Coordinates of C-alpha atoms in Angstrom, one line a residue:
M30 CA 61.2 122.0 160.8
A31 CA 62.7 125.0 162.7
F32 CA 59.1 126.6 163.5
Q33 CA 57.4 123.4 164.5
Q34 CA 55.9 123.1 168.3
T35 CA 55.5 119.5 168.5
A36 CA 57.9 116.4 168.3
M37 CA 55.7 114.8 165.8
S38 CA 55.8 117.9 163.5
I39 CA 59.4 118.5 164.1
D40 CA 60.2 114.8 163.1
I41 CA 58.1 114.9 160.0
W42 CA 59.7 117.7 158.5
R43 CA 63.2 116.2 159.4
F44 CA 62.2 113.3 157.8
I45 CA 61.1 115.3 154.4
A46 CA 64.4 117.2 154.6
S47 CA 66.6 113.7 155.1
I48 CA 65.1 112.4 151.8
G49 CA 66.8 115.3 150.0
I50 CA 69.7 114.7 151.8
G51 CA 69.8 111.2 151.4
V52 CA 69.3 111.5 147.5
E53 CA 72.0 114.1 147.3
L54 CA 74.8 111.6 149.3
V55 CA 74.1 109.0 146.3
N56 CA 73.9 111.5 143.4
I57 CA 77.1 113.3 144.7
D58 CA 79.3 110.1 144.9
A59 CA 78.2 108.9 141.4
Y60 CA 78.7 112.2 139.9
V61 CA 82.2 112.7 141.8
S62 CA 83.4 109.2 140.7
E63 CA 82.1 109.4 136.9
L64 CA 83.9 112.9 136.4
A65 CA 87.2 112.6 138.2
P66 CA 90.3 111.5 136.5
Q67 CA 91.2 107.9 137.7
A68 CA 94.6 109.0 139.2
K69 CA 93.1 111.7 141.5
R70 CA 89.7 110.0 142.2
G71 CA 90.5 109.6 145.9
S72 CA 91.6 113.1 146.3
Y73 CA 88.8 114.7 144.6
F74 CA 86.5 112.6 147.1
A75 CA 88.9 113.8 149.9
M76 CA 88.4 117.8 148.6
N77 CA 85.0 117.2 148.2
Q78 CA 84.3 115.9 151.9
F79 CA 87.0 118.9 153.0
I80 CA 84.2 121.8 151.4
T81 CA 81.2 119.7 152.7
F82 CA 82.6 119.1 156.3
S83 CA 83.7 122.7 156.7
A84 CA 80.1 123.1 157.8
V85 CA 80.7 120.9 160.9
P86 CA 82.9 123.3 163.0
I87 CA 80.7 126.1 161.7
V88 CA 77.5 124.5 162.8
A89 CA 79.3 123.4 166.2
F90 CA 80.4 126.8 166.8
L91 CA 76.6 128.0 166.1
G92 CA 75.1 125.4 168.6
W93 CA 77.7 126.4 171.4
L94 CA 76.7 130.3 170.6
L95 CA 73.2 130.0 170.0
V96 CA 71.6 127.1 171.6
P97 CA 71.7 128.2 175.4
H98 CA 69.8 131.4 174.3
T99 CA 66.6 132.8 172.7
L100 CA 66.9 135.4 170.1
A101 CA 63.9 137.5 168.8
G102 CA 61.4 134.8 170.5
L103 CA 63.0 131.8 168.8
D104 CA 65.0 129.2 170.8
G105 CA 68.8 129.1 169.9
W106 CA 68.5 125.3 168.1
R107 CA 65.7 127.0 166.0
W108 CA 67.9 129.7 164.6
V109 CA 70.7 127.0 163.7
A110 CA 68.2 124.8 161.7
I111 CA 67.0 128.1 160.0
I112 CA 71.0 129.1 159.0
G113 CA 71.4 125.5 157.6
A114 CA 68.0 125.7 155.8
V115 CA 68.8 129.0 154.0
G116 CA 72.4 127.8 152.8
A117 CA 70.5 125.2 150.3
I118 CA 69.0 128.4 148.3
P119 CA 72.6 129.4 146.7
I120 CA 73.6 125.7 146.3
W121 CA 70.6 125.6 144.0
F122 CA 72.1 128.3 141.6
I123 CA 75.4 126.9 141.8
R124 CA 74.6 123.4 140.7
L125 CA 72.8 124.8 137.6
G126 CA 76.1 125.5 136.2
L127 CA 77.6 121.8 136.5
P128 CA 77.9 119.6 133.3
E129 CA 76.1 116.5 133.2
S130 CA 78.2 113.1 133.5
P131 CA 79.3 112.2 130.0
R132 CA 79.1 108.6 131.2
W133 CA 75.4 109.0 132.1
L134 CA 74.6 110.9 129.0
E135 CA 76.5 108.1 127.0
R136 CA 74.5 105.1 128.7
K137 CA 71.2 107.2 127.9
G138 CA 72.2 107.4 124.2
R139 CA 72.8 111.0 124.4
V140 CA 76.1 110.7 122.4
A141 CA 76.5 114.2 120.9
E142 CA 76.0 115.7 124.3
A143 CA 78.5 113.6 126.1
D144 CA 81.0 114.3 123.3
A145 CA 80.4 118.1 123.7
I146 CA 81.1 118.0 127.6
L147 CA 84.2 116.1 127.0
Q148 CA 85.8 118.1 124.4
R149 CA 85.2 120.9 126.7
I150 CA 87.0 119.1 129.4
E151 CA 89.7 118.1 127.4
A152 CA 90.2 121.5 126.0
K153 CA 90.7 122.9 129.3
V154 CA 93.1 120.2 130.5
T155 CA 95.1 120.6 127.2
A156 CA 95.5 124.3 127.9
E157 CA 96.4 123.9 131.5
T158 CA 99.1 121.1 130.8
G159 CA 100.3 122.3 127.5
Q160 CA 100.5 118.7 126.1
A161 CA 98.5 117.0 124.1
L162 CA 96.1 113.9 125.6
P163 CA 96.9 110.4 125.0
Q164 CA 94.7 108.4 123.1
P165 CA 92.0 107.0 125.1
H166 CA 92.3 102.9 126.2
V167 CA 89.2 101.0 125.3
V168 CA 88.7 98.4 128.2
P169 CA 87.4 95.2 126.5
G170 CA 83.6 94.8 126.7
E171 CA 83.1 98.3 128.0
T172 CA 81.4 99.7 124.5
A173 CA 78.7 96.7 124.9
E174 CA 75.3 98.2 125.1
V175 CA 73.6 96.6 128.1
Q176 CA 70.4 97.9 129.8
G177 CA 71.2 98.5 133.4
R178 CA 68.8 96.9 136.0
W179 CA 68.6 97.0 139.7
S180 CA 68.5 93.2 139.9
E181 CA 72.1 93.4 138.3
I182 CA 73.7 94.3 141.7
W183 CA 72.7 90.5 142.6
S184 CA 74.4 88.7 139.5
A185 CA 77.3 86.8 139.8
A186 CA 79.6 89.9 138.9
Y187 CA 78.6 91.7 141.8
R188 CA 76.9 89.9 144.2
K189 CA 80.0 89.5 146.5
R190 CA 80.5 93.4 146.5
T191 CA 77.0 94.0 147.1
I192 CA 76.9 91.5 150.2
M193 CA 80.4 93.1 151.3
L194 CA 79.0 96.9 151.4
I195 CA 75.7 95.8 153.0
M196 CA 77.9 94.4 155.8
F197 CA 80.3 97.1 156.0
N198 CA 77.5 100.1 155.7
I199 CA 75.8 98.5 158.8
L200 CA 79.1 98.2 160.7
Q201 CA 80.8 101.6 159.9
T202 CA 77.6 103.8 160.7
V203 CA 78.1 102.5 164.3
G204 CA 81.5 104.0 164.4
Y205 CA 81.0 107.2 162.5
Y206 CA 77.7 108.3 163.8
G207 CA 78.0 106.5 167.0
F208 CA 80.6 109.3 168.0
A209 CA 79.6 112.3 165.7
S210 CA 75.8 112.2 166.7
W211 CA 76.8 111.3 170.2
A212 CA 79.8 113.4 171.4
P213 CA 77.9 116.1 173.3
T214 CA 76.2 113.4 175.1
Y215 CA 79.2 111.2 176.2
L216 CA 80.9 114.6 177.5
I217 CA 77.7 115.3 179.5
A218 CA 77.9 111.8 180.6
K219 CA 81.3 112.5 182.0
G220 CA 80.0 115.0 184.0
Y221 CA 80.7 118.4 181.8
D222 CA 77.7 120.8 181.6
I223 CA 75.9 121.7 178.2
P224 CA 77.9 125.0 177.3
K225 CA 81.3 123.2 177.9
S226 CA 80.5 119.9 176.2
L227 CA 79.1 122.2 173.4
L228 CA 82.6 124.1 173.3
Y229 CA 84.6 120.6 173.3
T230 CA 82.5 119.4 170.5
F231 CA 83.2 122.7 168.8
I232 CA 87.2 122.1 169.1
I233 CA 87.0 118.4 168.2
A234 CA 84.6 119.4 165.1
I235 CA 87.4 121.4 163.4
A236 CA 89.3 117.9 162.8
Y237 CA 86.3 117.3 160.5
P238 CA 87.4 119.6 157.5
V239 CA 91.2 119.4 158.3
S240 CA 91.4 115.7 158.1
S241 CA 89.7 115.5 155.0
L242 CA 92.0 118.4 153.4
I243 CA 95.1 116.2 154.8
G244 CA 93.7 113.3 152.9
T245 CA 94.0 114.8 149.7
T246 CA 97.8 114.6 150.1
F247 CA 97.7 110.9 150.0
G248 CA 94.3 109.8 148.5
D249 CA 95.3 108.0 145.7
R250 CA 99.1 107.0 147.1
F251 CA 97.8 104.1 148.9
E252 CA 95.3 101.2 147.8
R253 CA 91.5 102.7 148.8
K254 CA 90.6 99.4 150.6
W255 CA 93.3 99.9 153.2
L256 CA 92.5 103.8 153.6
I257 CA 89.1 102.1 154.9
V258 CA 90.7 99.2 157.1
V259 CA 93.3 101.1 158.9
P260 CA 91.5 104.2 160.0
A261 CA 88.5 101.9 161.0
L262 CA 91.0 100.3 163.4
G263 CA 92.2 103.6 164.7
V264 CA 88.7 104.6 165.4
A265 CA 88.6 101.3 167.6
L266 CA 91.6 102.2 169.4
F267 CA 91.3 106.1 170.0
G268 CA 87.6 105.3 170.7
L269 CA 88.3 103.3 173.8
L270 CA 91.0 105.7 174.7
F271 CA 88.4 108.6 174.7
A272 CA 86.1 106.5 176.8
N273 CA 89.0 106.3 179.4
A274 CA 90.2 109.6 179.3
G275 CA 89.8 111.6 182.5
G276 CA 91.2 115.3 181.7
A277 CA 90.0 117.9 179.0
A278 CA 93.0 117.5 177.3
A279 CA 93.0 114.0 176.6
I280 CA 89.2 114.0 176.0
I281 CA 89.8 116.7 172.9
L282 CA 92.9 114.8 171.7
F283 CA 91.5 111.5 171.4
G284 CA 88.3 113.0 170.0
I285 CA 90.3 114.7 167.5
L286 CA 91.8 111.3 166.7
V287 CA 88.7 109.6 166.4
T288 CA 87.2 112.2 164.0
F289 CA 90.6 112.2 162.0
C290 CA 90.4 108.5 161.4
N291 CA 86.5 108.4 161.0
N292 CA 86.6 111.2 158.1
I293 CA 89.5 109.5 156.2
M294 CA 87.6 106.1 156.3
S295 CA 84.5 108.2 155.4
Y296 CA 86.0 109.7 152.2
A297 CA 87.6 106.7 151.2
F298 CA 84.5 104.6 151.4
H299 CA 82.4 107.0 149.4
A300 CA 84.9 106.8 146.7
Y301 CA 85.2 102.9 146.9
Q302 CA 81.5 101.8 147.0
S303 CA 81.0 104.1 143.7
E304 CA 83.8 102.6 142.2
L305 CA 82.8 98.9 142.2
Y306 CA 79.7 99.0 139.9
P307 CA 79.3 100.1 136.3
T308 CA 77.7 103.1 135.2
R309 CA 74.5 101.6 134.1
I310 CA 73.7 100.7 138.0
R311 CA 76.1 102.8 140.1
A312 CA 73.7 105.3 141.2
Q313 CA 70.7 102.5 142.1
A314 CA 73.5 100.2 143.6
V315 CA 75.3 102.7 146.0
G316 CA 71.7 104.2 147.0
F317 CA 70.6 100.4 147.9
V318 CA 73.7 99.5 149.8
Y319 CA 74.3 103.0 151.4
S320 CA 70.7 102.8 152.6
F321 CA 71.8 100.2 155.0
S322 CA 73.9 102.9 156.7
R323 CA 70.8 104.9 157.4
I324 CA 68.9 101.6 158.8
S325 CA 71.9 101.0 161.1
A326 CA 71.9 104.6 162.3
V327 CA 68.4 104.1 163.6
I328 CA 69.0 100.6 165.2
S329 CA 72.4 101.6 166.6
G330 CA 71.1 104.8 168.1
F331 CA 68.7 102.9 170.5
I332 CA 71.5 100.4 171.2
I333 CA 74.0 103.2 172.3
A334 CA 71.4 104.8 174.1
D335 CA 70.6 101.8 176.3
L336 CA 74.4 101.0 176.7
L337 CA 75.1 104.6 177.7
K338 CA 72.6 104.1 180.4
T339 CA 73.5 100.8 181.4
S340 CA 77.4 100.6 180.6
G341 CA 78.3 104.3 180.1
D342 CA 80.8 105.3 177.5
V343 CA 83.1 102.5 178.1
G344 CA 80.3 100.2 176.9
V345 CA 79.5 102.3 174.3
F346 CA 82.9 102.6 172.8
T347 CA 83.6 98.7 173.3
F348 CA 80.5 98.3 171.0
I349 CA 81.7 100.9 168.7
A350 CA 85.2 99.2 168.6
A351 CA 83.6 95.7 167.7
A352 CA 82.1 97.3 164.9
M353 CA 85.1 98.7 163.5
V354 CA 87.0 95.9 163.9
G355 CA 84.3 94.2 161.7
V356 CA 84.8 96.5 159.3
A357 CA 88.4 96.0 158.8
I358 CA 87.5 92.4 158.7
V359 CA 84.9 92.8 156.1
I360 CA 86.6 95.1 153.8
G361 CA 90.2 93.5 154.2
I362 CA 89.1 89.9 153.2
M363 CA 86.3 91.0 150.6
G364 CA 87.2 94.1 148.9
P365 CA 88.9 94.5 145.4
K366 CA 91.6 97.0 144.8
A367 CA 90.4 100.2 143.0
T368 CA 93.1 102.8 143.4
Q369 CA 94.1 104.6 140.0
R370 CA 92.0 102.2 137.9
R371 CA 89.4 103.2 135.4
L372 CA 85.7 102.8 136.6
E373 CA 85.2 100.4 133.6
D374 CA 88.0 98.1 134.7
I375 CA 87.1 98.1 138.3
A376 CA 83.4 97.3 137.1
R377 CA 84.4 94.3 134.9

């Protein structure tokens, strides 16, 4: 993508790269949920997001530093893309050392492999805590051998959850990417030049990893659904204040608060939607419902662009606020409880 010369060729290679990223998002959520202990699952997702989002201020800084310039005959934005692509190389080798999910292995009949991984995990936990592990508690029905099928997400047991998560993903994308992807554009629309808008975006972007790190301290102290509902309402409120802010200090403050609320909601819903389905269909179900957020990102991008042109940033954030209120209503009314419960118990 970094070396292409036409809009079409850039879009083609960006599309190919996005396929890999999309698969990663689904697999990472399923993987973390299946290996994290139930009492700390939310904190594990917050820590995962802290590490992931540490890249956001780095990329924002690189954008501010490089985009206005040309180095070695290449535009600055191309160097930003190249740096990001090179980062995938060490990640490949890091992932080779990860154990497979014992839950997934067990569902595939590879019981001996699953048991060997569990024994290694249990040995490490016993050594770290100095205490014997409690006997496992079997949830009624979890030992039944059932072949997972995509159509199961529409069965009586999961239909309501599927509908809820489709509605949620359509709405949450408006608030999350409506701000994260368009922040520099909003600042330019307010009259700030490109270097200054990129600088403000970099300062706001620092809140991405910081908010996730803060989230590790209470990721499992509150019910997961409310860690989606309350921050969604926060995005609605602080987004409207951001749109009406006049000075640089107020813009940065409300931008940071929107980012904080967005990221608390983000790690919570990534954990939440992966908790609501059994292992046999978890990745399929999460991939399906999460795909609606990608579709929403495409459509809402056009809506936001039109609103920014016709109604300004106040119109855009009114649209975002309405979507976030919708998130709060959908999850608050339809969402089951999930915090500190075993996956097999939640998925019944």
